[in-house]
Short mmCIF file of C-alpha atoms in Angstrom, two decimals:
data_model
loop_
_atom_site.label_atom_id
_atom_site.label_comp_id
_atom_site.label_asym_id
_atom_site.label_seq_id
_atom_site.Cartn_x
_atom_site.Cartn_y
_atom_site.Cartn_z
CA UNK A 1 0.02 0.06 0.04
CA UNK A 2 2.65 2.52 0.66
CA UNK A 3 4.41 1.54 -2.35
CA UNK A 4 1.33 2.32 -4.13
CA UNK A 5 1.15 5.66 -2.43
CA UNK A 6 4.72 6.52 -3.38
CA UNK A 7 3.58 5.78 -7.46
CA UNK A 8 0.65 7.64 -7.24
CA UNK A 9 2.62 10.76 -5.72
CA UNK A 10 5.21 10.73 -8.33
CA UNK A 11 2.64 10.60 -10.87
CA UNK A 12 0.57 13.45 -9.28
CA UNK A 13 3.68 15.43 -9.16
CA UNK A 14 4.42 14.77 -12.93
CA UNK A 15 0.91 15.80 -13.83
CA UNK A 16 0.79 18.87 -11.74
CA UNK A 17 4.17 20.10 -13.21
CA UNK A 18 2.94 19.23 -16.66
CA UNK A 19 1.67 22.78 -17.38
CA UNK A 20 4.89 24.31 -16.54
CA UNK A 21 6.89 21.59 -18.59
CA UNK A 22 4.44 22.53 -21.50
CA UNK A 23 5.30 26.17 -21.30
CA UNK A 24 9.09 25.71 -21.32
CA UNK A 25 8.88 23.18 -24.00
CA UNK A 26 7.63 25.81 -26.46
CA UNK A 27 9.92 26.54 -28.94
CA UNK A 28 11.53 29.91 -29.91
CA UNK A 29 10.02 31.85 -32.66
CA UNK A 30 12.35 32.82 -35.35
CA UNK A 31 12.50 35.85 -37.28
CA UNK A 32 14.79 36.16 -40.36
CA UNK A 33 15.21 38.98 -42.79
CA UNK A 34 17.43 38.86 -46.13
CA UNK A 35 18.33 41.60 -48.10
CA UNK A 36 18.05 40.69 -51.80
CA UNK A 37 18.57 44.17 -53.09
CA UNK A 38 19.27 47.69 -51.28
CA UNK A 39 16.25 48.38 -49.10
CA UNK A 40 14.49 45.16 -50.10
CA UNK A 41 14.35 42.26 -47.55
CA UNK A 42 12.65 38.80 -47.78
CA UNK A 43 11.08 38.08 -44.29
CA UNK A 44 10.31 34.83 -42.65
CA UNK A 45 8.68 34.62 -39.43
CA UNK A 46 8.41 31.13 -37.91
CA UNK A 47 5.56 31.14 -34.96
CA UNK A 48 5.72 28.03 -32.51
CA UNK A 49 2.44 26.18 -32.04
CA UNK A 50 1.04 25.57 -28.58
CA UNK A 51 -1.96 23.65 -27.79
CA UNK A 52 -2.65 23.23 -31.71
CA UNK A 53 -2.80 27.02 -31.87
CA UNK A 54 -0.10 29.37 -33.00
CA UNK A 55 1.08 32.00 -30.25
CA UNK A 56 -0.30 35.36 -30.61
CA UNK A 57 3.16 37.03 -31.74
CA UNK A 58 3.36 39.94 -34.31
CA UNK A 59 6.62 41.39 -35.18
CA UNK A 60 6.31 45.23 -35.75
CA UNK A 61 9.04 47.28 -37.96
CA UNK A 62 9.69 50.72 -38.36
CA UNK A 63 7.07 52.98 -39.50
CA UNK A 64 9.01 53.64 -43.18
CA UNK A 65 8.59 50.24 -43.79
CA UNK A 66 6.18 48.83 -46.33
CA UNK A 67 5.25 44.97 -46.47
CA UNK A 68 3.88 43.04 -49.20
CA UNK A 69 0.81 40.35 -48.81
CA UNK A 70 1.78 37.68 -46.38
CA UNK A 71 1.92 33.97 -47.50
CA UNK A 72 1.39 31.34 -44.83
CA UNK A 73 2.67 27.81 -44.99
CA UNK A 74 2.42 25.04 -42.49
CA UNK A 75 5.31 23.34 -40.73
CA UNK A 76 6.17 20.67 -38.06
CA UNK A 77 5.33 22.51 -34.59
CA UNK A 78 4.98 26.02 -36.32
CA UNK A 79 3.24 28.26 -38.69
CA UNK A 80 5.65 29.96 -41.36
CA UNK A 81 4.92 33.39 -42.87
CA UNK A 82 6.76 34.81 -45.89
CA UNK A 83 6.59 38.59 -47.29
CA UNK A 84 8.80 41.26 -48.51
CA UNK A 85 9.87 44.37 -46.62
CA UNK A 86 10.50 47.50 -48.27
CA UNK A 87 12.97 49.71 -46.05
CA UNK A 88 16.56 50.24 -45.30
CA UNK A 89 16.30 48.80 -41.52
CA UNK A 90 19.21 51.22 -40.51
CA UNK A 91 17.41 52.74 -37.87
CA UNK A 92 14.46 52.33 -35.61
CA UNK A 93 12.84 49.49 -33.78
CA UNK A 94 12.07 46.04 -34.31
CA UNK A 95 9.68 44.55 -31.61
CA UNK A 96 7.38 41.33 -31.10
CA UNK A 97 4.09 42.40 -29.95
CA UNK A 98 2.59 39.68 -27.51
CA UNK A 99 5.85 38.38 -26.33
CA UNK A 100 5.45 39.66 -22.94
CA UNK A 101 2.60 37.43 -22.58
CA UNK A 102 4.61 34.23 -23.11
CA UNK A 103 7.67 32.18 -21.85
CA UNK A 104 9.29 31.88 -25.18
CA UNK A 105 12.12 33.72 -27.05
CA UNK A 106 12.21 35.25 -30.70
CA UNK A 107 15.32 34.48 -32.39
CA UNK A 108 16.01 37.50 -35.13
CA UNK A 109 18.43 37.35 -37.79
CA UNK A 110 19.23 40.14 -40.09
CA UNK A 111 21.16 39.21 -43.43
CA UNK A 112 22.54 42.23 -45.11
CA UNK A 113 23.30 42.24 -48.89
CA UNK A 114 26.95 42.89 -48.27
CA UNK A 115 27.29 39.47 -46.20
CA UNK A 116 27.23 40.66 -43.02
CA UNK A 117 24.86 39.01 -40.57
CA UNK A 118 23.34 40.69 -37.47
CA UNK A 119 21.56 38.65 -34.65
CA UNK A 120 19.76 39.25 -31.54
CA UNK A 121 17.31 37.20 -29.13
CA UNK A 122 14.26 38.94 -27.99
CA UNK A 123 12.91 37.79 -24.48
CA UNK A 124 9.70 38.50 -22.80
CA UNK A 125 10.98 41.14 -20.45
CA UNK A 126 13.12 42.68 -23.37
CA UNK A 127 10.58 42.30 -26.58
CA UNK A 128 12.39 45.05 -28.73
CA UNK A 129 15.56 46.30 -29.92
CA UNK A 130 17.32 49.27 -31.52
CA UNK A 131 18.58 48.52 -34.93
CA UNK A 132 22.51 48.41 -34.96
CA UNK A 133 22.61 46.87 -31.49
CA UNK A 134 22.63 43.29 -32.85
CA UNK A 135 25.14 40.70 -31.93
CA UNK A 136 26.31 37.73 -33.58
CA UNK A 137 26.73 35.33 -30.66
CA UNK A 138 23.56 36.07 -28.57
CA UNK A 139 21.19 33.43 -30.40
CA UNK A 140 24.15 30.79 -30.46
CA UNK A 141 24.41 30.87 -26.59
CA UNK A 142 20.70 30.80 -26.21
CA UNK A 143 20.87 27.03 -27.92
CA UNK A 144 22.63 25.65 -25.02
CA UNK A 145 19.77 26.96 -22.99
CA UNK A 146 17.61 25.30 -25.18
CA UNK A 147 19.19 22.06 -24.96
CA UNK A 148 19.14 22.17 -20.88
CA UNK A 149 15.43 23.14 -21.09
CA UNK A 150 14.74 20.31 -23.35
CA UNK A 151 16.07 17.51 -21.31
CA UNK A 152 15.13 18.87 -18.13
CA UNK A 153 11.53 19.37 -19.12
CA UNK A 154 11.49 16.13 -21.31
CA UNK A 155 10.04 13.72 -19.01
CA UNK A 156 10.59 10.75 -21.39
CA UNK A 157 14.67 11.45 -21.85
CA UNK A 158 14.56 12.00 -18.22
CA UNK A 159 12.78 9.08 -17.24
CA UNK A 160 15.16 6.90 -19.28
CA UNK A 161 18.23 7.99 -17.62
CA UNK A 162 16.51 7.18 -14.45
CA UNK A 163 15.48 3.77 -15.90
CA UNK A 164 19.39 3.35 -16.78
CA UNK A 165 20.63 4.59 -12.99
CA UNK A 166 18.04 1.76 -11.41
CA UNK A 167 19.92 -0.77 -13.63
CA UNK A 168 23.64 -0.28 -13.05
CA UNK A 169 25.99 -0.04 -10.45
CA UNK A 170 27.65 2.98 -9.52
CA UNK A 171 31.21 1.70 -11.60
CA UNK A 172 29.02 0.97 -14.40
CA UNK A 173 27.11 4.40 -14.50
CA UNK A 174 29.53 6.57 -16.35
CA UNK A 175 30.24 3.92 -19.06
CA UNK A 176 26.35 3.63 -19.66
CA UNK A 177 25.50 7.04 -19.64
CA UNK A 178 28.29 7.88 -22.11
CA UNK A 179 26.92 5.15 -24.36
CA UNK A 180 23.55 7.03 -24.30
CA UNK A 181 25.11 10.20 -24.85
CA UNK A 182 27.44 9.28 -27.88
CA UNK A 183 24.56 7.28 -29.49
CA UNK A 184 21.84 10.33 -29.27
CA UNK A 185 24.84 12.68 -30.34
CA UNK A 186 25.41 10.70 -33.49
CA UNK A 187 22.00 10.84 -34.81
CA UNK A 188 21.15 14.34 -33.60
CA UNK A 189 24.10 15.23 -35.92
CA UNK A 190 23.09 13.15 -38.99
CA UNK A 191 19.47 14.31 -38.76
CA UNK A 192 20.55 17.88 -38.32
CA UNK A 193 23.44 18.38 -40.71
CA UNK A 194 22.87 15.32 -43.24
CA UNK A 195 19.11 15.44 -43.14
CA UNK A 196 18.74 11.61 -42.33
CA UNK A 197 15.33 11.62 -40.34
CA UNK A 198 12.81 9.15 -39.11
CA UNK A 199 9.04 9.99 -38.78
CA UNK A 200 8.22 11.77 -35.76
CA UNK A 201 5.14 9.80 -34.26
CA UNK A 202 6.97 6.12 -34.52
CA UNK A 203 10.15 7.83 -32.93
CA UNK A 204 8.10 9.05 -30.05
CA UNK A 205 6.44 5.65 -29.52
CA UNK A 206 9.69 3.96 -29.59
CA UNK A 207 11.00 6.23 -26.78
CA UNK A 208 7.85 5.74 -24.79
CA UNK A 209 8.54 1.58 -25.43
CA UNK A 210 12.09 1.95 -24.16
CA UNK A 211 10.72 3.29 -20.95
CA UNK A 212 8.43 0.12 -20.62
CA UNK A 213 11.23 -1.98 -20.99
CA UNK A 214 13.49 -0.23 -18.44
CA UNK A 215 11.02 -0.47 -16.12
CA UNK A 216 10.34 -4.36 -16.44
CA UNK A 217 14.04 -4.95 -16.39
CA UNK A 218 14.80 -2.67 -13.42
CA UNK A 219 11.76 -4.33 -11.31
CA UNK A 220 12.89 -7.70 -11.98
CA UNK A 221 16.62 -6.79 -10.94
CA UNK A 222 15.07 -5.25 -7.60
CA UNK A 223 13.25 -8.49 -6.89
CA UNK A 224 16.35 -10.55 -7.17
CA UNK A 225 16.00 -11.82 -10.94
CA UNK A 226 18.23 -11.71 -13.98
CA UNK A 227 18.08 -8.54 -16.15
CA UNK A 228 19.44 -8.64 -19.45
CA UNK A 229 19.99 -4.82 -19.25
CA UNK A 230 21.79 -5.02 -16.20
CA UNK A 231 24.35 -7.37 -17.83
CA UNK A 232 24.82 -5.18 -21.20
CA UNK A 233 23.75 -1.55 -19.83
CA UNK A 234 25.83 0.37 -22.28
CA UNK A 235 24.54 -1.68 -25.36
CA UNK A 236 20.99 -1.15 -24.47
CA UNK A 237 21.86 2.66 -23.75
CA UNK A 238 23.37 2.86 -26.96
CA UNK A 239 20.73 1.21 -28.88
CA UNK A 240 18.01 3.14 -27.82
CA UNK A 241 20.12 6.48 -27.54
CA UNK A 242 20.20 6.56 -31.42
CA UNK A 243 16.34 6.82 -31.44
CA UNK A 244 16.33 9.52 -28.59
CA UNK A 245 18.95 11.46 -30.72
CA UNK A 246 16.04 11.49 -33.60
CA UNK A 247 13.57 12.82 -30.63
CA UNK A 248 16.35 15.54 -29.92
CA UNK A 249 16.68 16.45 -33.90
CA UNK A 250 12.84 16.81 -34.11
CA UNK A 251 12.84 19.11 -31.23
CA UNK A 252 15.71 21.03 -32.83
CA UNK A 253 14.32 20.94 -36.36
CA UNK A 254 11.11 22.83 -34.95
CA UNK A 255 13.38 25.81 -33.96
CA UNK A 256 15.79 25.82 -36.91
CA UNK A 257 19.50 26.71 -37.00
CA UNK A 258 20.96 29.66 -38.02
CA UNK A 259 22.68 30.14 -41.40
CA UNK A 260 26.40 29.55 -41.65
CA UNK A 261 26.23 28.50 -38.10
CA UNK A 262 24.85 25.22 -37.84
CA UNK A 263 27.54 23.28 -36.50
CA UNK A 264 28.18 25.71 -33.56
CA UNK A 265 24.41 25.90 -32.82
CA UNK A 266 24.12 22.27 -32.96
CA UNK A 267 27.24 21.79 -30.55
CA UNK A 268 25.69 24.25 -28.26
CA UNK A 269 22.32 22.44 -27.93
CA UNK A 270 23.98 19.09 -27.32
CA UNK A 271 26.29 20.66 -24.77
CA UNK A 272 22.90 21.95 -23.05
CA UNK A 273 21.20 18.48 -23.41
CA UNK A 274 24.41 16.88 -21.77
CA UNK A 275 24.65 19.65 -19.01
CA UNK A 276 20.86 18.91 -18.03
CA UNK A 277 21.50 14.97 -18.04
CA UNK A 278 24.63 15.50 -15.98
CA UNK A 279 22.63 17.62 -13.33
CA UNK A 280 19.90 15.10 -13.49
CA UNK A 281 22.12 12.13 -12.81
CA UNK A 282 24.17 14.17 -9.74
CA UNK A 283 20.79 14.80 -8.13
CA UNK A 284 19.71 11.31 -8.19
CA UNK A 285 22.99 10.24 -6.62
CA UNK A 286 22.78 12.85 -4.22
CA UNK A 287 19.26 11.70 -2.96
CA UNK A 288 20.35 7.79 -3.36
CA UNK A 289 23.27 8.77 -0.92
CA UNK A 290 20.72 10.44 1.47
CA UNK A 291 17.98 7.52 1.38
CA UNK A 292 21.11 5.19 2.25
CA UNK A 293 22.07 7.02 5.07
CA UNK A 294 18.77 8.00 6.88
CA UNK A 295 16.31 5.62 5.59
CA UNK A 296 18.33 2.22 4.12
CA UNK A 297 15.25 -0.03 4.47
CA UNK A 298 13.30 2.16 2.07
CA UNK A 299 16.21 2.46 -0.59
CA UNK A 300 14.84 -0.72 -2.22
CA UNK A 301 11.26 0.46 -2.05
CA UNK A 302 11.85 3.33 -3.62
CA UNK A 303 13.76 2.00 -6.36
CA UNK A 304 10.81 -0.05 -7.14
CA UNK A 305 8.51 2.61 -6.76
CA UNK A 306 10.70 4.72 -9.32
CA UNK A 307 10.72 1.62 -11.66
CA UNK A 308 6.81 1.56 -11.61
CA UNK A 309 6.83 5.32 -12.20
CA UNK A 310 8.95 4.81 -15.29
CA UNK A 311 6.57 1.88 -16.80
CA UNK A 312 3.37 3.58 -16.06
CA UNK A 313 4.46 7.08 -17.60
CA UNK A 314 5.86 4.91 -20.88
CA UNK A 315 2.82 2.90 -21.11
CA UNK A 316 0.57 6.09 -21.07
CA UNK A 317 2.73 8.06 -23.59
CA UNK A 318 3.03 5.09 -25.74
CA UNK A 319 -0.94 4.79 -25.92
CA UNK A 320 -1.21 8.45 -26.56
CA UNK A 321 1.37 8.69 -29.20
CA UNK A 322 0.06 5.48 -31.26
CA UNK A 323 -3.57 6.89 -31.28
CA UNK A 324 -2.15 10.37 -32.48
CA UNK A 325 -0.36 8.35 -35.59
#
């Protein structure tokens, strides 16, 4: 009965945090202006979608700018608008109305006809900038934070790491997590830079299925049985890490990468993912050490409860994702 209460408490905790997670998982918007001839810009405006609707964000340009009719097109996780803008964009302000009512950012890039590129990141607390104050590094650095957010608020990836921690000894943990890291870095790079992709729904379903497998293996091990995953944890971590990498790539594709800086943006995103992953593993290690010190008898029960939490969550997500095909 106590075990059941622990599981239910964990599920309630996750459900209770889901609105926060959903808010943080909203991808940034992207505004790109490319000068095709003097005083003429092609504009690409990518608005993220949340709960089936695009965020109410509207870019506003200096008063002397004239815009052509807007053409809309669909994209995965976003709505893309295209139009042309007639003005020099040498002075004045660019702002995004409605940004202060969201938790997302806006990446802005201005490509000049002379080959120069100016960039800035707009945030809810700073939704405007003066032309001429752009930088070249701000959007790149933002990819690191996006990577951290994606792993910390991506419960399926975190629960997979939790499942691995339940299955391996401390001496094996470094090799196992490294195998997972190397694997998802490979597929993230191949998908983003080489265009090798898999359909999103099957990938997300296999990720959910991987949680069910780890849950079953962890419960078997905690009850004294033999676990194949615990014998070859690095191989399991590497295999499923390849699939998780395609999941990371899908999230990154929704955002887009800055032109001529794809490799740096990808590297920073991946480093952000790894930083969040390491922070999570350290937090688990501290929690386990604390339980071992103050409540050793509860440690085994806590591990079984955590394994059930991984499995129940994976089952729920698997059903949701298969139904969404």
